[in-house]
Amino acid sequence: MIVILNPDTDTDSEEFKEVIAYLEQLPNIALRQHEVQGAEQKLTEIYLLGDTHKVNQEPIEAFNAVDHVIRISEEYRILGRHKDERRSAGFSYNGVEFTQDNFHVFAGLCAVDIPEHVEMMMRALAEHGQVCTRMGAYKPRTSPYSFQGHGKSCLPWVFELAGKYGIKVIAMEVTHEDHIDEISEALQTTGNPTGVMLQIGTRNTQNFELLKHVGRQREFPVLFKRGYGVTLNESLNAAEYLASEGTSNVIFCLRGMHGSAGAPHRNMVDFAHVPVVKRLTRMPVCVDPSHSVGNRERSSDHILDVAHTAAQGVVAGANMVLVDFHPEPGKALVDGPQALLMQELPKFLEDMNASHAFYQQRRAIWENTN
Ligand code: PEP
Ligand code: MN
């Protein structure tokens, strides 16, 4: 059961204390308080854990500070979308809003290599009005002999370049809990020129100890990738680990499923699940066409498979696209073969914006039907 307080309720106020005092005397119930910072207001939620089926919600809803109470189903308690759910989905981070209705493109390098390439990428993004990017500093690789990313040594100059070009959010994978502190420290020492969205890669979807660590931090939102070899339900439960530890600013990313069925693509595209995740949970949904497709092939219509695939996700309502670009893919240290070229950025963005507009048109067609 979740008790949702009125927006901007002061947690030092008498009204708030009255509610807590009432909830604390309920037998066999533990409380967990959760703050959700939206674009305009702060929402305080109190989770009632334990024997909640005997709890009567009416007296709770009678308190002045309480907006409403939600009975939650067992699955995805915090991130899930429950019966009579009225809570808004999404969050705001470093001035950028992420919801189940809006849309962002995170184009950037799969792996940070040299400052010149990072700067070319950031400059191109700024020229096209973009404030988000992807930059991998810690790379989980199939072979231990492959380049593993520059790690913390590249963070200061990557963050400074981001700040120089007005980039507000960088999606950056972490593979170990230490990386969170390294990112936080580098942001501090460079004067917080940008922000970071911690990425959990598909290989770590069920690394529960890492998820608990990432869930315990409060500084960064999380881009959580679906596991490429487990069910959707297993991946959603894994995302819930983050929320159960306190981080519910989570975006769920589809990136294709492992196995030969998707060949000649690198993975089997699973973007039909975009609306499913939006229905089952309150998370904004991202699609990653680069790691799904894995190449730069195009058909006789001249459209790259990466663009076709991304559009499929966006037309189905995706809120974010994570996509690999590189100024010189031949020199990329990771995933060069799937990177789009700098000169393809304007067309790609135009395609994505048109796809999102088409999604909104589709919504209008289906509005008011059941
Ligand atoms: C990535 O986005 O760089 C990445 C490694 O993706 P995934 O975890 O989906 O393979
Ligand atoms: Mn990659």
mmCIF file of C-alpha atoms and ligand atoms in Angstrom:
data_model
loop_
_atom_site.group_PDB
_atom_site.id
_atom_site.type_symbol
_atom_site.label_atom_id
_atom_site.label_comp_id
_atom_site.label_asym_id
_atom_site.label_seq_id
_atom_site.Cartn_x
_atom_site.Cartn_y
_atom_site.Cartn_z
ATOM 1 C CA MET A 1 0.000 0.000 0.000
ATOM 2 C CA ILE A 2 1.292 3.469 -0.841
ATOM 3 C CA VAL A 3 0.170 6.663 0.876
ATOM 4 C CA ILE A 4 0.614 9.605 -1.464
ATOM 5 C CA LEU A 5 0.850 12.941 0.324
ATOM 6 C CA ASN A 6 -0.275 16.239 -1.134
ATOM 7 C CA PRO A 7 2.383 17.797 -3.387
ATOM 8 C CA ASP A 8 5.051 19.777 -1.538
ATOM 9 C CA THR A 9 3.984 18.565 1.896
ATOM 10 C CA ASP A 10 6.520 19.787 4.436
ATOM 11 C CA THR A 11 7.940 16.762 6.251
ATOM 12 C CA ASP A 12 8.536 18.973 9.343
ATOM 13 C CA SER A 13 4.880 20.021 9.538
ATOM 14 C CA GLU A 14 2.381 18.872 12.186
ATOM 15 C CA GLU A 15 0.092 17.554 9.425
ATOM 16 C CA PHE A 16 2.843 15.259 8.211
ATOM 17 C CA LYS A 17 3.748 14.090 11.730
ATOM 18 C CA GLU A 18 0.082 13.225 12.428
ATOM 19 C CA VAL A 19 -0.013 10.891 9.441
ATOM 20 C CA ILE A 20 3.246 9.201 10.408
ATOM 21 C CA ALA A 21 2.088 8.757 14.004
ATOM 22 C CA TYR A 22 -1.103 7.060 12.778
ATOM 23 C CA LEU A 23 0.729 4.790 10.349
ATOM 24 C CA GLU A 24 3.366 3.839 12.928
ATOM 25 C CA GLN A 25 0.781 2.391 15.291
ATOM 26 C CA LEU A 26 -0.627 0.010 12.633
ATOM 27 C CA PRO A 27 0.229 -3.571 13.656
ATOM 28 C CA ASN A 28 2.836 -5.518 11.616
ATOM 29 C CA ILE A 29 3.469 -2.667 9.235
ATOM 30 C CA ALA A 30 6.835 -1.152 8.432
ATOM 31 C CA LEU A 31 7.074 2.272 6.795
ATOM 32 C CA ARG A 32 9.418 3.488 4.110
ATOM 33 C CA GLN A 33 9.411 7.093 3.036
ATOM 34 C CA HIS A 34 10.206 8.056 -0.530
ATOM 35 C CA GLU A 35 10.672 11.492 -2.112
ATOM 36 C CA VAL A 36 9.928 11.971 -5.803
ATOM 37 C CA GLN A 37 11.192 15.238 -7.287
ATOM 38 C CA GLY A 38 9.071 16.189 -10.290
ATOM 39 C CA ALA A 39 9.657 19.137 -12.608
ATOM 40 C CA GLU A 40 7.463 21.464 -10.569
ATOM 41 C CA GLN A 41 6.791 19.802 -7.272
ATOM 42 C CA LYS A 42 8.049 17.339 -4.726
ATOM 43 C CA LEU A 43 5.936 14.314 -3.929
ATOM 44 C CA THR A 44 6.324 12.353 -0.716
ATOM 45 C CA GLU A 45 5.160 8.741 -0.781
ATOM 46 C CA ILE A 46 5.021 6.441 2.219
ATOM 47 C CA TYR A 47 5.207 2.726 1.516
ATOM 48 C CA LEU A 48 3.433 0.445 3.953
ATOM 49 C CA LEU A 49 5.189 -2.906 3.964
ATOM 50 C CA GLY A 50 3.848 -6.063 5.617
ATOM 51 C CA ASP A 51 0.350 -7.157 6.483
ATOM 52 C CA THR A 52 -1.466 -4.432 4.546
ATOM 53 C CA HIS A 53 -4.607 -6.289 3.474
ATOM 54 C CA LYS A 54 -6.185 -5.563 6.885
ATOM 55 C CA VAL A 55 -5.375 -1.861 6.720
ATOM 56 C CA ASN A 56 -8.389 0.369 6.076
ATOM 57 C CA GLN A 57 -7.472 3.135 3.648
ATOM 58 C CA GLU A 58 -10.363 5.489 4.498
ATOM 59 C CA PRO A 59 -9.032 6.844 7.814
ATOM 60 C CA ILE A 60 -5.670 7.399 6.147
ATOM 61 C CA GLU A 61 -7.235 9.327 3.288
ATOM 62 C CA ALA A 62 -9.073 11.500 5.835
ATOM 63 C CA PHE A 63 -5.817 13.159 6.958
ATOM 64 C CA ASN A 64 -5.270 16.658 5.572
ATOM 65 C CA ALA A 65 -1.786 15.889 4.311
ATOM 66 C CA VAL A 66 -2.882 12.783 2.381
ATOM 67 C CA ASP A 67 -3.835 13.033 -1.259
ATOM 68 C CA HIS A 68 -4.779 9.405 -1.835
ATOM 69 C CA VAL A 69 -3.867 5.802 -1.073
ATOM 70 C CA ILE A 70 -3.023 3.086 -3.598
ATOM 71 C CA ARG A 71 -3.291 -0.632 -3.009
ATOM 72 C CA ILE A 72 -0.464 -2.227 -4.885
ATOM 73 C CA SER A 73 -0.336 -5.585 -6.564
ATOM 74 C CA GLU A 74 2.572 -7.847 -5.760
ATOM 75 C CA GLU A 75 4.586 -7.209 -8.900
ATOM 76 C CA TYR A 76 6.882 -4.216 -9.357
ATOM 77 C CA ARG A 77 5.561 -2.548 -6.209
ATOM 78 C CA ILE A 78 7.213 0.789 -6.697
ATOM 79 C CA LEU A 79 7.835 1.068 -10.424
ATOM 80 C CA GLY A 80 4.625 -0.734 -11.366
ATOM 81 C CA ARG A 81 1.391 0.794 -12.573
ATOM 82 C CA HIS A 82 -1.303 -0.376 -10.185
ATOM 83 C CA LYS A 83 -5.080 -0.407 -10.177
ATOM 84 C CA ASP A 84 -6.477 3.135 -9.786
ATOM 85 C CA GLU A 85 -2.979 4.475 -10.377
ATOM 86 C CA ARG A 86 -2.985 8.257 -10.565
ATOM 87 C CA ARG A 87 0.655 8.947 -9.846
ATOM 88 C CA SER A 88 2.459 10.647 -12.666
ATOM 89 C CA ALA A 89 5.247 8.816 -14.393
ATOM 90 C CA GLY A 90 8.732 10.169 -14.840
ATOM 91 C CA PHE A 91 11.113 12.639 -13.260
ATOM 92 C CA SER A 92 13.216 15.652 -13.927
ATOM 93 C CA TYR A 93 17.019 15.633 -13.778
ATOM 94 C CA ASN A 94 19.450 18.522 -14.311
ATOM 95 C CA GLY A 95 16.683 20.551 -15.947
ATOM 96 C CA VAL A 96 15.596 17.801 -18.349
ATOM 97 C CA GLU A 97 12.257 16.071 -17.956
ATOM 98 C CA PHE A 98 11.757 12.366 -18.614
ATOM 99 C CA THR A 99 8.186 11.082 -18.732
ATOM 100 C CA GLN A 100 6.090 8.437 -20.451
ATOM 101 C CA ASP A 101 4.846 11.161 -22.812
ATOM 102 C CA ASN A 102 7.889 13.146 -23.887
ATOM 103 C CA PHE A 103 10.834 12.225 -26.072
ATOM 104 C CA HIS A 104 14.649 12.554 -26.155
ATOM 105 C CA VAL A 105 17.434 11.263 -28.352
ATOM 106 C CA PHE A 106 20.722 10.232 -26.692
ATOM 107 C CA ALA A 107 23.137 10.096 -29.614
ATOM 108 C CA GLY A 108 26.811 9.647 -28.836
ATOM 109 C CA LEU A 109 29.869 7.458 -28.683
ATOM 110 C CA CYS A 110 29.548 3.846 -27.584
ATOM 111 C CA ALA A 111 32.976 4.264 -25.984
ATOM 112 C CA VAL A 112 34.919 7.421 -25.184
ATOM 113 C CA ASP A 113 38.194 7.368 -27.124
ATOM 114 C CA ILE A 114 39.979 10.660 -27.825
ATOM 115 C CA PRO A 115 39.018 14.247 -26.893
ATOM 116 C CA GLU A 116 38.789 15.272 -30.585
ATOM 117 C CA HIS A 117 36.064 12.693 -31.292
ATOM 118 C CA VAL A 118 34.162 13.505 -28.121
ATOM 119 C CA GLU A 119 34.311 17.210 -28.943
ATOM 120 C CA MET A 120 33.127 16.650 -32.538
ATOM 121 C CA MET A 121 30.186 14.681 -31.199
ATOM 122 C CA MET A 122 29.255 17.244 -28.550
ATOM 123 C CA ARG A 123 29.557 20.112 -31.010
ATOM 124 C CA ALA A 124 27.317 18.378 -33.555
ATOM 125 C CA LEU A 125 24.732 17.703 -30.845
ATOM 126 C CA ALA A 126 24.763 21.329 -29.707
ATOM 127 C CA GLU A 127 24.387 22.508 -33.313
ATOM 128 C CA HIS A 128 21.238 20.427 -33.549
ATOM 129 C CA GLY A 129 19.724 21.563 -30.277
ATOM 130 C CA GLN A 130 20.466 18.367 -28.343
ATOM 131 C CA VAL A 131 21.150 18.389 -24.598
ATOM 132 C CA CYS A 132 21.636 14.636 -24.049
ATOM 133 C CA THR A 133 24.272 12.157 -25.188
ATOM 134 C CA ARG A 134 25.740 8.728 -24.508
ATOM 135 C CA MET A 135 29.426 8.229 -23.639
ATOM 136 C CA GLY A 136 30.840 4.932 -22.401
ATOM 137 C CA ALA A 137 33.803 5.168 -20.040
ATOM 138 C CA TYR A 138 33.454 1.702 -18.496
ATOM 139 C CA LYS A 139 32.869 -0.976 -21.127
ATOM 140 C CA PRO A 140 31.809 -4.554 -20.318
ATOM 141 C CA ARG A 141 33.408 -6.654 -23.087
ATOM 142 C CA THR A 142 32.968 -10.239 -24.170
ATOM 143 C CA SER A 143 36.735 -10.784 -24.298
ATOM 144 C CA PRO A 144 39.027 -9.796 -21.421
ATOM 145 C CA TYR A 145 41.585 -8.754 -24.065
ATOM 146 C CA SER A 146 39.299 -6.147 -25.666
ATOM 147 C CA PHE A 147 39.477 -2.449 -24.775
ATOM 148 C CA GLN A 148 37.611 -2.015 -21.470
ATOM 149 C CA GLY A 149 37.054 1.746 -21.655
ATOM 150 C CA HIS A 150 39.231 4.586 -20.354
ATOM 151 C CA GLY A 151 37.507 4.467 -16.969
ATOM 152 C CA LYS A 152 37.780 7.325 -14.528
ATOM 153 C CA SER A 153 40.772 8.944 -16.251
ATOM 154 C CA CYS A 154 38.601 10.325 -19.070
ATOM 155 C CA LEU A 155 35.750 11.602 -16.883
ATOM 156 C CA PRO A 156 37.040 15.157 -16.164
ATOM 157 C CA TRP A 157 37.618 16.081 -19.801
ATOM 158 C CA VAL A 158 34.443 14.373 -20.993
ATOM 159 C CA PHE A 159 32.399 16.321 -18.411
ATOM 160 C CA GLU A 160 34.151 19.606 -19.250
ATOM 161 C CA LEU A 161 33.484 19.158 -22.951
ATOM 162 C CA ALA A 162 29.854 18.335 -22.204
ATOM 163 C CA GLY A 163 29.562 21.546 -20.202
ATOM 164 C CA LYS A 164 31.199 23.541 -22.985
ATOM 165 C CA TYR A 165 28.494 22.421 -25.429
ATOM 166 C CA GLY A 166 25.511 22.642 -23.080
ATOM 167 C CA ILE A 167 25.007 18.896 -22.706
ATOM 168 C CA LYS A 168 22.933 18.319 -19.578
ATOM 169 C CA VAL A 169 22.674 14.527 -19.351
ATOM 170 C CA ILE A 170 25.195 11.840 -20.347
ATOM 171 C CA ALA A 171 24.092 8.191 -20.299
ATOM 172 C CA MET A 172 27.122 6.323 -18.968
ATOM 173 C CA GLU A 173 27.305 2.651 -18.082
ATOM 174 C CA VAL A 174 28.660 1.563 -14.710
ATOM 175 C CA THR A 175 29.791 -1.996 -14.129
ATOM 176 C CA HIS A 176 30.957 -1.678 -10.522
ATOM 177 C CA GLU A 177 29.734 0.292 -7.522
ATOM 178 C CA ASP A 178 33.049 2.209 -7.347
ATOM 179 C CA HIS A 179 32.218 3.821 -10.667
ATOM 180 C CA ILE A 180 29.358 5.759 -9.063
ATOM 181 C CA ASP A 181 31.768 7.506 -6.677
ATOM 182 C CA GLU A 182 34.276 8.086 -9.461
ATOM 183 C CA ILE A 183 31.608 9.807 -11.564
ATOM 184 C CA SER A 184 30.347 11.821 -8.624
ATOM 185 C CA GLU A 185 33.869 12.964 -7.691
ATOM 186 C CA ALA A 186 34.771 13.908 -11.267
ATOM 187 C CA LEU A 187 31.569 15.942 -11.546
ATOM 188 C CA GLN A 188 32.408 17.741 -8.313
ATOM 189 C CA THR A 189 36.024 18.495 -9.171
ATOM 190 C CA THR A 190 35.002 19.883 -12.572
ATOM 191 C CA GLY A 191 32.250 22.049 -10.996
ATOM 192 C CA ASN A 192 29.241 19.996 -12.156
ATOM 193 C CA PRO A 193 29.306 21.118 -15.797
ATOM 194 C CA THR A 194 26.850 18.367 -16.807
ATOM 195 C CA GLY A 195 24.790 15.493 -15.382
ATOM 196 C CA VAL A 196 25.005 11.714 -15.668
ATOM 197 C CA MET A 197 22.377 9.016 -16.060
ATOM 198 C CA LEU A 198 23.888 5.769 -14.782
ATOM 199 C CA GLN A 199 23.407 2.974 -17.282
ATOM 200 C CA ILE A 200 23.002 -0.662 -16.249
ATOM 201 C CA GLY A 201 24.028 -2.799 -19.210
ATOM 202 C CA THR A 202 22.208 -5.870 -20.397
ATOM 203 C CA ARG A 203 24.950 -8.118 -19.001
ATOM 204 C CA ASN A 204 24.359 -6.714 -15.525
ATOM 205 C CA THR A 205 20.554 -6.738 -15.525
ATOM 206 C CA GLN A 206 20.526 -9.435 -12.863
ATOM 207 C CA ASN A 207 23.676 -8.376 -11.007
ATOM 208 C CA PHE A 208 21.560 -7.803 -7.924
ATOM 209 C CA GLU A 209 24.367 -6.544 -5.688
ATOM 210 C CA LEU A 210 25.275 -3.869 -8.250
ATOM 211 C CA LEU A 211 21.589 -2.982 -8.557
ATOM 212 C CA LYS A 212 21.303 -2.575 -4.784
ATOM 213 C CA HIS A 213 24.317 -0.261 -4.733
ATOM 214 C CA VAL A 214 23.000 1.831 -7.599
ATOM 215 C CA GLY A 215 19.579 1.847 -5.943
ATOM 216 C CA ARG A 216 21.036 3.229 -2.697
ATOM 217 C CA GLN A 217 22.544 6.310 -4.288
ATOM 218 C CA ARG A 218 20.268 9.329 -4.684
ATOM 219 C CA GLU A 219 22.289 11.531 -6.997
ATOM 220 C CA PHE A 220 21.733 10.014 -10.437
ATOM 221 C CA PRO A 221 18.801 8.630 -12.419
ATOM 222 C CA VAL A 222 19.260 5.238 -14.048
ATOM 223 C CA LEU A 223 18.939 3.895 -17.569
ATOM 224 C CA PHE A 224 18.218 0.223 -17.044
ATOM 225 C CA LYS A 225 18.727 -2.179 -19.955
ATOM 226 C CA ARG A 226 16.558 -5.239 -20.378
ATOM 227 C CA GLY A 227 18.460 -8.512 -19.936
ATOM 228 C CA TYR A 228 19.097 -9.983 -23.388
ATOM 229 C CA GLY A 229 18.413 -13.561 -22.353
ATOM 230 C CA VAL A 230 15.736 -13.354 -19.669
ATOM 231 C CA THR A 231 12.001 -12.715 -19.729
ATOM 232 C CA LEU A 232 10.499 -9.257 -19.586
ATOM 233 C CA ASN A 233 9.066 -10.078 -16.168
ATOM 234 C CA GLU A 234 12.535 -10.982 -14.869
ATOM 235 C CA SER A 235 13.979 -7.734 -16.190
ATOM 236 C CA LEU A 236 11.175 -5.639 -14.685
ATOM 237 C CA ASN A 237 11.688 -7.335 -11.325
ATOM 238 C CA ALA A 238 15.394 -6.584 -11.619
ATOM 239 C CA ALA A 239 14.623 -2.884 -12.254
ATOM 240 C CA GLU A 240 12.462 -2.977 -9.142
ATOM 241 C CA TYR A 241 15.627 -3.768 -7.126
ATOM 242 C CA LEU A 242 16.724 -0.188 -7.819
ATOM 243 C CA ALA A 243 13.429 1.207 -6.596
ATOM 244 C CA SER A 244 13.263 -1.065 -3.556
ATOM 245 C CA GLU A 245 16.541 0.525 -2.413
ATOM 246 C CA GLY A 246 15.290 4.056 -3.041
ATOM 247 C CA THR A 247 15.982 4.988 -6.687
ATOM 248 C CA SER A 248 12.794 5.157 -8.705
ATOM 249 C CA ASN A 249 14.035 7.614 -11.329
ATOM 250 C CA VAL A 250 14.519 4.790 -13.770
ATOM 251 C CA ILE A 251 14.156 4.532 -17.553
ATOM 252 C CA PHE A 252 13.711 1.047 -18.965
ATOM 253 C CA CYS A 253 15.608 0.339 -22.190
ATOM 254 C CA LEU A 254 14.816 -2.334 -24.784
ATOM 255 C CA ARG A 255 17.907 -3.330 -26.769
ATOM 256 C CA GLY A 256 17.090 -6.579 -28.562
ATOM 257 C CA MET A 257 17.251 -10.199 -27.434
ATOM 258 C CA HIS A 258 20.226 -12.501 -27.843
ATOM 259 C CA GLY A 259 20.081 -15.481 -30.184
ATOM 260 C CA SER A 260 20.281 -16.339 -33.838
ATOM 261 C CA ALA A 261 16.614 -15.545 -34.590
ATOM 262 C CA GLY A 262 17.482 -11.908 -35.166
ATOM 263 C CA ALA A 263 20.255 -12.586 -37.704
ATOM 264 C CA PRO A 264 21.525 -10.849 -39.763
ATOM 265 C CA HIS A 265 20.865 -8.295 -37.045
ATOM 266 C CA ARG A 266 22.982 -8.570 -33.924
ATOM 267 C CA ASN A 267 19.916 -9.191 -31.765
ATOM 268 C CA MET A 268 16.206 -9.858 -32.217
ATOM 269 C CA VAL A 269 14.445 -6.492 -32.019
ATOM 270 C CA ASP A 270 11.933 -6.457 -29.166
ATOM 271 C CA PHE A 271 10.426 -2.991 -29.554
ATOM 272 C CA ALA A 272 6.874 -4.387 -29.664
ATOM 273 C CA HIS A 273 7.298 -4.391 -25.876
ATOM 274 C CA VAL A 274 7.442 -0.569 -25.657
ATOM 275 C CA PRO A 275 3.694 -0.228 -24.906
ATOM 276 C CA VAL A 276 3.788 -3.313 -22.686
ATOM 277 C CA VAL A 277 6.392 -1.762 -20.380
ATOM 278 C CA LYS A 278 4.458 1.534 -20.340
ATOM 279 C CA ARG A 279 1.307 -0.350 -19.355
ATOM 280 C CA LEU A 280 2.904 -2.486 -16.653
ATOM 281 C CA THR A 281 5.080 0.215 -15.119
ATOM 282 C CA ARG A 282 5.406 3.992 -14.751
ATOM 283 C CA MET A 283 8.887 4.055 -16.256
ATOM 284 C CA PRO A 284 9.637 6.056 -19.401
ATOM 285 C CA VAL A 285 10.814 3.599 -22.077
ATOM 286 C CA CYS A 286 13.963 3.826 -24.191
ATOM 287 C CA VAL A 287 14.934 1.857 -27.278
ATOM 288 C CA ASP A 288 18.501 1.170 -28.377
ATOM 289 C CA PRO A 289 18.468 0.412 -32.117
ATOM 290 C CA SER A 290 22.298 0.305 -32.373
ATOM 291 C CA HIS A 291 22.851 -2.694 -30.124
ATOM 292 C CA SER A 292 19.742 -4.350 -31.567
ATOM 293 C CA VAL A 293 20.789 -4.080 -35.215
ATOM 294 C CA GLY A 294 24.579 -4.001 -34.908
ATOM 295 C CA ASN A 295 25.386 -2.836 -38.438
ATOM 296 C CA ARG A 296 25.109 0.066 -40.907
ATOM 297 C CA GLU A 297 23.156 -1.779 -43.593
ATOM 298 C CA ARG A 298 20.415 -0.032 -45.533
ATOM 299 C CA SER A 299 17.774 -1.199 -47.983
ATOM 300 C CA SER A 300 16.789 0.074 -51.426
ATOM 301 C CA ASP A 301 14.695 2.747 -49.669
ATOM 302 C CA HIS A 302 18.049 4.209 -48.470
ATOM 303 C CA ILE A 303 16.957 4.066 -44.848
ATOM 304 C CA LEU A 304 19.481 2.524 -42.453
ATOM 305 C CA ASP A 305 18.203 -0.513 -40.529
ATOM 306 C CA VAL A 306 19.208 1.360 -37.350
ATOM 307 C CA ALA A 307 16.866 4.229 -38.328
ATOM 308 C CA HIS A 308 14.059 1.868 -39.375
ATOM 309 C CA THR A 309 14.293 0.008 -36.088
ATOM 310 C CA ALA A 310 14.487 3.146 -33.977
ATOM 311 C CA ALA A 311 11.414 4.513 -35.766
ATOM 312 C CA GLN A 312 9.500 1.308 -34.987
ATOM 313 C CA GLY A 313 10.148 1.881 -31.300
ATOM 314 C CA VAL A 314 9.288 5.576 -31.428
ATOM 315 C CA VAL A 315 6.086 5.049 -33.409
ATOM 316 C CA ALA A 316 5.132 2.572 -30.668
ATOM 317 C CA GLY A 317 5.590 5.310 -28.053
ATOM 318 C CA ALA A 318 9.229 5.104 -26.942
ATOM 319 C CA ASN A 319 10.314 8.111 -24.869
ATOM 320 C CA MET A 320 13.990 7.901 -25.607
ATOM 321 C CA VAL A 321 16.388 6.585 -28.246
ATOM 322 C CA LEU A 322 19.947 5.603 -27.301
ATOM 323 C CA VAL A 323 22.029 5.475 -30.457
ATOM 324 C CA ASP A 324 25.699 5.072 -31.394
ATOM 325 C CA PHE A 325 27.383 7.729 -33.533
ATOM 326 C CA HIS A 326 31.066 8.217 -34.312
ATOM 327 C CA PRO A 327 32.997 10.800 -36.344
ATOM 328 C CA GLU A 328 35.275 8.054 -37.698
ATOM 329 C CA PRO A 329 33.657 4.650 -37.125
ATOM 330 C CA GLY A 330 36.707 2.903 -38.597
ATOM 331 C CA LYS A 331 38.724 4.226 -35.661
ATOM 332 C CA ALA A 332 36.107 3.567 -32.959
ATOM 333 C CA LEU A 333 37.464 1.380 -30.164
ATOM 334 C CA VAL A 334 34.102 -0.334 -29.582
ATOM 335 C CA ASP A 335 31.155 -1.068 -31.901
ATOM 336 C CA GLY A 336 32.377 0.977 -34.894
ATOM 337 C CA PRO A 337 30.413 -1.162 -37.409
ATOM 338 C CA GLN A 338 27.059 -0.012 -35.986
ATOM 339 C CA ALA A 339 27.885 3.683 -35.494
ATOM 340 C CA LEU A 340 26.087 6.292 -37.575
ATOM 341 C CA LEU A 341 28.113 9.111 -39.122
ATOM 342 C CA MET A 342 28.150 12.715 -38.018
ATOM 343 C CA GLN A 343 26.571 13.836 -41.308
ATOM 344 C CA GLU A 344 23.697 11.411 -40.648
ATOM 345 C CA LEU A 345 22.776 13.139 -37.379
ATOM 346 C CA PRO A 346 20.354 15.768 -38.818
ATOM 347 C CA LYS A 347 18.481 13.174 -40.893
ATOM 348 C CA PHE A 348 18.319 10.761 -37.982
ATOM 349 C CA LEU A 349 16.937 13.469 -35.672
ATOM 350 C CA GLU A 350 14.416 14.532 -38.323
ATOM 351 C CA ASP A 351 13.293 10.921 -38.738
ATOM 352 C CA MET A 352 12.920 10.465 -34.965
ATOM 353 C CA ASN A 353 10.964 13.701 -34.533
ATOM 354 C CA ALA A 354 8.672 12.739 -37.427
ATOM 355 C CA SER A 355 8.204 9.282 -35.874
ATOM 356 C CA HIS A 356 7.331 10.806 -32.516
ATOM 357 C CA ALA A 357 4.873 13.204 -34.185
ATOM 358 C CA PHE A 358 3.306 10.202 -35.948
ATOM 359 C CA TYR A 359 2.976 8.430 -32.600
ATOM 360 C CA GLN A 360 1.114 11.467 -31.252
ATOM 361 C CA GLN A 361 -1.148 11.398 -34.313
ATOM 362 C CA ARG A 362 -1.836 7.719 -33.645
ATOM 363 C CA ARG A 363 -2.709 8.557 -30.043
ATOM 364 C CA ALA A 364 -5.237 11.121 -31.244
ATOM 365 C CA ILE A 365 -6.808 8.502 -33.572
ATOM 366 C CA TRP A 366 -7.319 6.073 -30.687
ATOM 367 C CA GLU A 367 -8.282 8.641 -28.057
ATOM 368 C CA ASN A 368 -11.496 7.945 -26.132
ATOM 369 C CA THR A 369 -11.723 4.317 -27.243
ATOM 370 C CA ASN A 370 -11.565 1.403 -24.822
HETATM 371 C C1 PEP B 1 26.026 -0.021 -24.549
HETATM 372 O O1 PEP B 1 24.953 0.627 -24.603
HETATM 373 O O2 PEP B 1 27.123 0.476 -24.756
HETATM 374 C C2 PEP B 1 25.963 -1.455 -24.267
HETATM 375 C C3 PEP B 1 27.049 -2.158 -23.941
HETATM 376 O O3 PEP B 1 24.738 -1.957 -24.404
HETATM 377 P P1 PEP B 1 24.132 -3.360 -23.909
HETATM 378 O O4 PEP B 1 24.358 -3.412 -22.438
HETATM 379 O O5 PEP B 1 22.699 -3.239 -24.301
HETATM 380 O O6 PEP B 1 24.850 -4.426 -24.685
HETATM 381 MN MN MN B 2 28.273 -0.788 -27.643
#
